[in-house]
């Protein structure tokens, strides 16, 4: 037997592989950035599956830890990406000091929320120093010159791992960058961390057997969402000025909802997606995932989209479309015509979500905008959930990756399977079950196309600029309790651009809420979710990304009380 292919006498267990990876990640945090023992001992138990309600944001631990200087606290807490870029261009900031400030804060966020996977702080500082030298010589690389950018674990960075929470993929160093990574580097960005995800990306809670569970900085007893949950938690903790996530069924917008941040899911092809590590058979491509920005303000979403699309993504990725950024700063109508997505009976909204939507509608109407309630029958939300669930279920790649690593599925993976069964199949003809997988794919795609045509007629009928919708039927939920992502998934199936906008916090509602076996919404616990971030979602028709962000900016300004809003 060839010794190079022989099986080791004592192969590592999946637990040993995972533990080894965790230890290496812990060692990558500089000793000087380790939280004092006194701070850690003052906190309740927050590891594992915490039930203790702890607001890490209110604790202001970055300040009390003494790890960040006053200037570093100001850099991370008082600036958007736009103001940082302006300061970098003017020489008010150096890339080295901005990168160091966010690196320190990300290290603290990791120790409290478990939001990171890979860290490359030293390499980031070296790059920042190089970028500062280029700036002094009058040779800036591009519109993101010197700005730290955090990215989801699925993106490949040469020399690091992209295991997407799967033991089977541990130990594989990337030999190339993802297309978007190359583009961001060419624009002058500084990459410094990668962020945690669910096991094989396939749930809306960021938990896996390697890195563990990411906690919500606003309430550690609640999920940070997924699959870009590490990004959401890091941004909420102000550990990043700009994050990049991906979205297959709500994976940008749900963490944005859970963590109180902004998030944008572009139409497929607008942002380069190539050379990522994904748990999908690319040849099936039932629902195409997209990459998009996450941030603490609306302007950063716009900065990212314009910078990336202006850089000609098709040069970096064959699947990217050659559609230049159209520079739409104003929506089509001075006073918006907005559809209001109805509450689907299969996915009833929790009281705080209903209250949020009602408040948003009231504010928009008071600003002179027109809101048109849509009929539940013409929106097909339940039907879309059933079709998209069945389409995704045709690809067995995620399950095979988990199995090949010898690890068990985490609870949220099992819960997602249960949710898939719970949404039913009322809209799918019974004869589909008797078809082979290729015929099933064709039949489901035909239903999908019919739904897209129905939505085309809806846009024309009501002459809409955009539609208002909940980001989910709930706020952030207790760990292990998040439901099927109905209000985001259907937009992925239609490939519509959508923006999540944070608005308010959940108050304790005395409104009764009941759920039964015919509902796909988790139980409502008012005491647990009180204070959780709330959100609204704005979406437009396919490839109208510029219009989506323009409308979202107007809506956001109204919600923030900006009197200059239309």
XYZ file of C-alpha atoms in Angstrom:
566
model
C 0.000 0.000 0.000
C 1.193 3.520 -0.797
C 2.064 5.029 2.591
C 0.925 8.479 1.492
C -2.645 7.202 1.332
C -2.621 5.065 4.464
C -5.077 5.838 7.257
C -3.484 7.285 10.427
C -3.367 4.867 13.352
C -5.218 7.326 15.583
C -7.195 9.726 13.386
C -8.419 12.865 15.122
C -12.037 12.941 16.191
C -14.206 15.800 15.015
C -14.156 17.141 18.574
C -10.348 17.237 18.571
C -10.239 18.987 15.204
C -12.735 21.595 16.355
C -10.925 22.157 19.655
C -7.594 22.598 17.877
C -9.116 25.248 15.614
C -10.668 27.116 18.544
C -7.365 27.176 20.399
C -5.536 28.564 17.368
C -8.157 31.294 17.048
C -7.859 32.205 20.717
C -4.066 32.461 20.421
C -4.482 34.887 17.499
C -5.921 37.508 19.892
C -2.978 39.635 21.135
C -2.424 39.368 24.877
C -2.653 43.149 25.237
C -6.180 43.012 23.815
C -7.418 40.336 26.220
C -10.186 41.543 28.496
C -9.190 41.928 32.151
C -10.190 39.044 34.374
C -12.176 41.440 36.565
C -14.478 42.320 33.644
C -15.037 38.730 32.595
C -15.783 37.674 36.179
C -18.346 40.468 36.503
C -20.410 39.042 33.645
C -22.939 36.225 33.955
C -22.257 33.035 32.032
C -22.532 33.967 28.350
C -20.957 30.991 26.605
C -22.774 28.060 25.052
C -26.561 28.375 25.085
C -27.061 31.414 27.356
C -30.420 32.262 28.860
C -29.145 35.261 30.812
C -30.326 38.580 29.421
C -27.240 40.804 29.109
C -26.964 44.028 27.107
C -23.295 44.126 26.136
C -23.703 47.425 24.291
C -24.963 49.206 27.408
C -22.070 47.805 29.470
C -19.613 49.927 27.427
C -16.897 47.331 27.967
C -14.532 48.688 25.273
C -14.211 51.862 27.358
C -13.939 50.260 30.780
C -11.435 47.656 29.554
C -8.759 50.279 28.898
C -7.776 48.484 25.690
C -8.802 51.322 23.371
C -7.547 54.882 23.679
C -9.994 57.790 23.717
C -9.156 58.521 20.086
C -9.753 54.874 19.135
C -13.097 54.928 20.933
C -14.031 58.063 19.011
C -12.973 56.488 15.696
C -15.086 53.378 16.263
C -18.127 55.006 17.868
C -18.614 58.354 16.155
C -17.972 57.767 12.472
C -19.606 56.198 9.440
C -17.580 54.707 6.619
C -18.134 57.938 4.686
C -16.721 60.164 7.414
C -13.800 57.802 7.961
C -13.014 57.828 4.241
C -13.198 61.626 4.239
C -10.866 61.765 7.232
C -8.465 59.313 5.647
C -8.392 61.355 2.432
C -7.824 64.606 4.338
C -5.111 63.163 6.551
C -7.190 63.521 9.721
C -6.820 59.773 10.202
C -4.230 57.271 9.084
C -5.209 53.823 7.935
C -2.931 52.352 10.590
C -4.777 54.019 13.466
C -8.244 53.303 12.041
C -7.328 49.666 11.389
C -5.840 49.296 14.866
C -8.926 50.820 16.478
C -11.328 48.442 14.750
C -9.007 45.460 15.238
C -8.968 46.061 18.992
C -12.715 46.478 19.142
C -13.259 43.344 17.019
C -11.034 41.394 19.420
C -13.179 42.541 22.345
C -16.360 41.695 20.430
C -15.006 38.201 19.827
C -14.371 37.616 23.529
C -17.924 38.645 24.375
C -20.081 37.550 21.441
C -18.049 34.856 19.653
C -18.475 36.624 16.315
C -15.145 35.921 14.562
C -13.543 32.972 12.800
C -10.303 34.077 11.119
C -8.243 37.083 12.272
C -5.226 38.599 10.527
C -4.466 41.686 12.586
C -0.731 41.849 11.876
C -1.188 41.514 8.116
C -3.908 44.172 8.261
C -1.591 46.609 10.037
C 1.140 45.963 7.482
C -1.283 46.637 4.630
C -2.580 49.780 6.341
C 0.994 51.054 6.677
C 1.556 50.379 2.977
C -1.646 52.230 2.096
C -0.604 55.211 4.226
C 2.713 55.329 2.341
C 0.847 55.284 -0.979
C -1.370 58.115 0.250
C 1.656 60.238 1.161
C 3.026 59.678 -2.339
C -0.279 60.767 -3.861
C -1.192 57.305 -5.148
C -4.439 56.190 -3.446
C -5.732 52.872 -4.758
C -9.446 53.616 -4.891
C -12.557 54.889 -3.104
C -12.113 52.539 -0.096
C -8.448 53.404 0.424
C -7.421 52.652 4.005
C -10.854 51.532 5.266
C -11.081 48.332 7.369
C -13.714 45.944 6.004
C -14.920 42.766 7.727
C -16.095 39.805 5.648
C -18.120 36.661 6.194
C -16.286 33.361 6.665
C -17.395 32.027 3.268
C -15.110 34.484 1.453
C -11.681 33.116 0.633
C -8.576 35.052 1.648
C -5.369 33.433 0.472
C -3.522 31.694 3.300
C -6.519 31.494 5.646
C -9.347 28.991 6.072
C -12.972 29.274 4.956
C -14.526 26.275 6.682
C -18.094 27.727 6.856
C -18.636 26.063 10.216
C -18.013 22.538 8.900
C -15.466 20.196 10.464
C -14.960 18.481 7.095
C -13.501 21.700 5.667
C -11.037 22.415 8.488
C -7.364 22.545 7.599
C -7.862 23.691 4.016
C -5.970 26.909 3.415
C -7.296 29.049 0.583
C -4.892 29.256 -2.334
C -6.736 32.165 -3.951
C -8.982 35.045 -3.032
C -12.680 35.251 -3.717
C -13.528 37.579 -6.573
C -14.953 40.237 -4.262
C -11.896 40.034 -1.999
C -9.634 40.844 -4.959
C -11.918 43.710 -5.946
C -12.030 45.156 -2.413
C -8.247 45.013 -2.155
C -7.941 46.815 -5.484
C -10.270 49.503 -4.099
C -7.902 50.027 -1.167
C -9.786 48.189 1.597
C -8.020 46.636 4.588
C -9.289 43.152 5.455
C -8.719 42.228 9.102
C -11.325 39.645 10.260
C -13.733 37.025 8.993
C -16.994 36.422 10.820
C -18.931 33.483 12.197
C -21.722 31.606 10.412
C -24.108 28.689 10.992
C -22.986 25.136 10.302
C -22.664 25.012 6.460
C -24.462 28.392 6.294
C -27.857 26.753 6.103
C -29.815 28.198 9.030
C -30.723 31.634 10.344
C -28.765 31.206 13.596
C -24.965 31.450 13.630
C -23.980 28.335 15.550
C -21.620 25.497 14.654
C -19.548 22.771 16.305
C -16.240 24.561 15.662
C -16.579 28.165 16.761
C -19.797 27.851 18.737
C -22.713 30.254 18.953
C -22.599 33.971 18.147
C -24.470 36.059 20.716
C -26.586 39.146 20.183
C -24.809 42.190 21.714
C -28.146 43.775 22.627
C -29.379 40.720 24.502
C -27.191 37.641 24.884
C -30.231 35.407 25.398
C -31.304 36.161 21.804
C -29.861 34.988 18.497
C -27.681 37.252 16.356
C -29.318 35.703 13.282
C -27.705 34.028 10.309
C -26.137 33.147 8.184
C -24.189 36.441 8.375
C -24.708 36.554 12.136
C -21.072 37.190 12.991
C -21.186 40.295 10.801
C -24.358 41.514 12.491
C -22.938 41.083 15.996
C -19.602 42.691 15.089
C -21.321 45.720 13.550
C -23.717 46.131 16.475
C -20.668 46.170 18.764
C -19.076 48.825 16.503
C -16.230 46.450 15.683
C -16.475 47.189 11.945
C -17.347 50.236 9.848
C -18.455 48.072 6.911
C -19.219 44.363 6.708
C -19.893 42.062 3.778
C -22.361 39.211 4.084
C -24.155 36.869 1.725
C -27.848 36.166 1.328
C -29.529 32.968 0.105
C -32.788 33.255 2.025
C -32.393 36.319 4.235
C -28.849 35.841 5.509
C -28.005 39.559 5.345
C -31.367 40.975 6.365
C -32.166 38.665 9.302
C -28.885 39.365 11.157
C -29.473 43.054 10.394
C -32.920 42.756 11.994
C -31.606 40.819 14.980
C -28.658 43.135 15.637
C -30.206 46.490 14.741
C -28.069 47.208 11.673
C -28.664 48.091 8.029
C -28.302 45.401 5.375
C -28.776 45.237 1.618
C -29.419 42.175 -0.530
C -28.624 43.137 -4.159
C -29.981 41.477 -7.274
C -27.835 38.505 -8.270
C -24.889 39.383 -10.468
C -24.519 43.003 -9.340
C -21.817 42.150 -6.759
C -19.183 39.499 -7.645
C -19.841 36.243 -5.799
C -17.301 33.907 -7.376
C -14.741 31.706 -5.643
C -16.536 31.559 -2.327
C -16.764 28.365 -0.298
C -20.420 27.428 -0.503
C -22.343 24.304 0.582
C -24.193 24.130 -2.705
C -24.032 22.275 -5.984
C -23.435 25.242 -8.264
C -24.840 23.283 -11.191
C -28.265 23.158 -9.584
C -28.419 26.859 -8.744
C -32.043 26.699 -7.684
C -31.821 29.967 -5.760
C -28.770 32.110 -6.461
C -27.074 33.621 -3.391
C -25.833 37.191 -3.477
C -23.189 39.197 -1.611
C -24.025 42.563 -0.095
C -23.110 45.202 2.494
C -24.033 45.466 6.174
C -23.457 48.641 8.177
C -24.632 50.965 10.928
C -25.974 53.611 8.544
C -27.626 53.883 5.155
C -24.876 55.889 3.461
C -22.343 53.083 3.935
C -24.552 50.700 1.941
C -24.556 53.214 -0.890
C -20.784 53.792 -0.673
C -20.153 50.055 -0.974
C -22.543 49.445 -3.855
C -21.288 52.357 -5.949
C -17.621 51.605 -5.307
C -17.905 47.905 -6.147
C -20.091 48.282 -9.235
C -18.009 51.170 -10.578
C -15.011 48.825 -10.372
C -16.505 46.650 -13.140
C -17.286 43.385 -11.303
C -17.434 41.428 -14.587
C -13.645 41.795 -14.777
C -13.352 39.791 -11.548
C -16.194 37.275 -11.917
C -17.697 35.709 -15.031
C -21.111 35.509 -13.367
C -21.271 39.258 -12.701
C -23.440 41.420 -14.911
C -22.049 44.341 -16.872
C -24.510 46.937 -15.605
C -22.875 50.208 -14.527
C -24.029 51.962 -11.360
C -26.790 54.288 -12.520
C -26.333 56.961 -9.872
C -29.989 57.362 -8.929
C -30.073 59.638 -5.890
C -33.780 60.414 -5.992
C -36.688 57.921 -6.215
C -39.016 58.044 -9.245
C -41.772 59.963 -7.442
C -41.185 62.939 -5.139
C -43.893 61.447 -2.961
C -43.406 57.707 -2.904
C -46.003 55.148 -3.962
C -45.337 52.268 -1.580
C -47.083 48.928 -1.443
C -47.650 47.375 1.975
C -46.968 43.642 2.073
C -49.781 41.903 3.976
C -49.360 39.544 6.902
C -49.605 35.979 5.624
C -51.897 33.735 7.722
C -49.268 30.961 7.690
C -46.669 33.365 9.100
C -48.466 35.670 11.584
C -46.471 38.610 12.923
C -45.518 39.008 16.564
C -47.074 42.096 18.218
C -43.822 44.152 18.171
C -43.477 43.516 14.431
C -47.081 44.562 13.776
C -46.537 47.685 15.879
C -43.346 48.517 13.991
C -44.981 48.219 10.584
C -47.956 50.309 11.743
C -45.612 53.031 13.039
C -43.619 53.047 9.813
C -46.780 53.408 7.710
C -48.060 56.215 9.928
C -44.784 58.157 9.686
C -44.562 57.758 5.918
C -48.160 58.898 5.432
C -47.517 61.914 7.664
C -44.666 62.821 5.303
C -47.042 62.767 2.345
C -46.121 59.390 0.900
C -48.821 57.073 -0.440
C -49.109 53.599 1.088
C -51.205 51.019 -0.782
C -52.173 47.830 1.117
C -51.680 44.747 -1.032
C -53.860 41.665 -0.994
C -52.419 38.507 0.557
C -53.589 36.411 -2.395
C -51.581 38.455 -4.909
C -48.345 38.285 -2.883
C -47.952 34.469 -2.699
C -45.760 34.466 0.437
C -46.760 30.998 1.656
C -46.549 29.567 -1.855
C -43.084 31.066 -2.302
C -41.918 29.479 0.957
C -43.080 26.061 -0.140
C -41.506 26.322 -3.592
C -38.207 27.720 -2.356
C -38.026 25.157 0.433
C -38.512 22.304 -2.010
C -35.998 23.788 -4.472
C -33.337 24.059 -1.773
C -34.131 20.557 -0.569
C -33.147 19.140 -3.978
C -29.499 19.901 -3.172
C -28.124 17.395 -0.660
C -24.664 18.990 -0.544
C -25.053 20.609 2.916
C -26.018 17.315 4.567
C -23.205 15.451 2.832
C -20.603 17.977 4.051
C -21.780 17.615 7.650
C -21.785 13.830 7.378
C -18.314 13.662 5.846
C -16.869 15.514 8.837
C -18.266 12.956 11.277
C -19.956 15.679 13.314
C -23.610 15.891 14.333
C -25.941 18.526 12.945
C -26.360 21.461 15.331
C -29.877 22.034 16.734
C -30.674 24.913 14.368
C -30.046 22.668 11.349
C -32.539 20.152 12.740
C -34.999 22.946 13.519
C -34.741 24.266 9.965
C -35.620 20.815 8.641
C -38.628 20.759 10.967
C -39.662 24.226 9.779
C -39.411 23.049 6.191
C -41.860 20.270 6.979
C -44.143 22.639 8.866
C -44.640 25.078 5.983
C -46.512 22.355 4.145
C -47.019 21.735 0.435
C -50.517 22.997 -0.299
C -49.359 24.869 -3.398
C -47.225 22.077 -4.867
C -49.079 19.507 -7.036
C -48.972 15.980 -5.629
C -47.686 14.574 -8.905
C -44.383 16.382 -8.323
C -43.498 13.753 -5.681
C -43.615 10.988 -8.297
C -41.126 12.772 -10.579
C -37.399 12.203 -10.645
C -35.252 15.030 -9.256
C -34.672 16.706 -12.620
C -38.388 16.712 -13.418
C -39.138 18.029 -9.929
C -36.673 20.846 -10.496
C -38.373 21.756 -13.766
C -41.867 21.678 -12.281
C -40.875 23.848 -9.325
C -39.060 26.292 -11.586
C -42.197 26.607 -13.704
C -44.172 27.539 -10.595
C -41.486 30.034 -9.728
C -41.658 31.675 -13.134
C -45.455 31.869 -12.907
C -45.113 33.639 -9.569
C -42.595 36.097 -11.033
C -45.083 36.911 -13.787
C -47.817 37.463 -11.210
C -45.544 39.881 -9.359
C -44.741 41.709 -12.613
C -48.459 42.402 -13.038
C -48.690 43.573 -9.420
C -45.954 46.197 -9.929
C -47.639 47.499 -13.075
C -51.143 47.451 -11.617
C -50.255 49.625 -8.614
C -47.454 51.696 -10.216
C -45.259 51.155 -7.158
C -41.866 52.654 -6.340
C -41.193 49.995 -3.701
C -42.890 47.791 -1.124
C -42.759 47.909 2.689
C -42.494 44.562 4.465
C -41.441 43.062 7.772
C -37.906 41.668 7.786
C -39.269 38.602 9.606
C -42.389 37.592 11.482
C -40.468 38.080 14.741
C -37.716 40.151 16.270
C -34.543 38.324 17.304
C -35.682 35.188 19.078
C -34.346 33.041 21.905
C -31.554 30.733 20.779
C -32.970 27.801 18.865
C -36.409 29.381 18.369
C -36.183 31.261 15.067
C -38.775 30.270 12.488
C -38.791 29.820 8.732
C -37.565 33.052 7.013
C -40.732 33.570 4.968
C -40.554 37.335 4.542
C -36.998 37.269 3.189
C -36.882 33.929 1.350
C -39.575 34.825 -1.173
C -37.540 37.836 -2.302
C -34.534 35.606 -2.988
C -36.751 33.362 -5.042
C -37.876 36.380 -7.077
C -34.300 37.787 -7.036
C -35.503 41.170 -5.788
C -33.138 43.688 -4.153
C -34.131 44.411 -0.558
C -32.909 46.649 2.238
C -33.362 46.096 5.983
C -33.669 49.316 7.989
C -33.515 49.285 11.809
C -36.349 51.133 13.518
C -37.049 51.179 17.238
C -36.996 48.483 19.882
C -39.607 45.958 20.929
C -41.775 47.056 23.824
C -43.576 44.631 26.074
C -46.912 44.062 24.381
C -49.963 42.814 26.192
C -51.557 41.976 22.847
C -52.454 38.305 22.805
C -50.659 36.122 20.310
C -51.416 32.480 19.770
C -49.775 30.017 17.442
C -50.828 26.519 16.501
C -49.746 23.683 14.245
C -51.065 25.582 11.234
C -48.722 28.514 11.893
C -45.010 28.785 11.161
C -44.256 31.532 13.677
C -42.577 30.746 17.028
C -44.327 31.494 20.304
C -44.189 35.099 21.501
C -42.505 35.730 24.853
C -42.884 39.468 25.576
C -40.543 39.473 28.569
C -37.691 37.864 26.652
C -37.747 39.994 23.498
C -38.460 43.336 25.173
C -35.821 45.786 23.950
C -34.857 43.701 20.920
C -34.149 45.707 17.743
C -37.013 46.060 15.276
C -36.757 46.490 11.533
C -38.577 47.198 8.297
C -37.723 45.873 4.846
C -37.921 47.853 1.598
C -37.784 46.033 -1.732
C -38.165 46.775 -5.432
C -38.372 44.826 -8.665
C -35.381 42.879 -9.973
C -32.288 44.860 -11.053
C -33.701 48.085 -9.643
C -31.021 48.106 -6.935
C -30.353 51.823 -7.335
C -34.039 52.643 -6.941
C -34.272 50.335 -3.918
C -31.493 52.160 -2.091
C -32.852 55.571 -3.125
C -36.300 54.736 -1.736
C -34.787 53.123 1.374
C -32.805 56.304 2.023
C -35.984 58.400 1.903
C -37.806 55.959 4.198
C -34.854 55.902 6.600
C -34.736 59.700 6.714
C -38.461 59.829 7.516
C -38.066 57.279 10.299
C -35.151 59.235 11.765
C -37.168 62.447 11.668
C -35.050 64.138 9.003
C -37.180 67.098 7.915
C -35.349 67.339 4.588
C -36.788 63.955 3.512
C -39.294 63.912 0.655
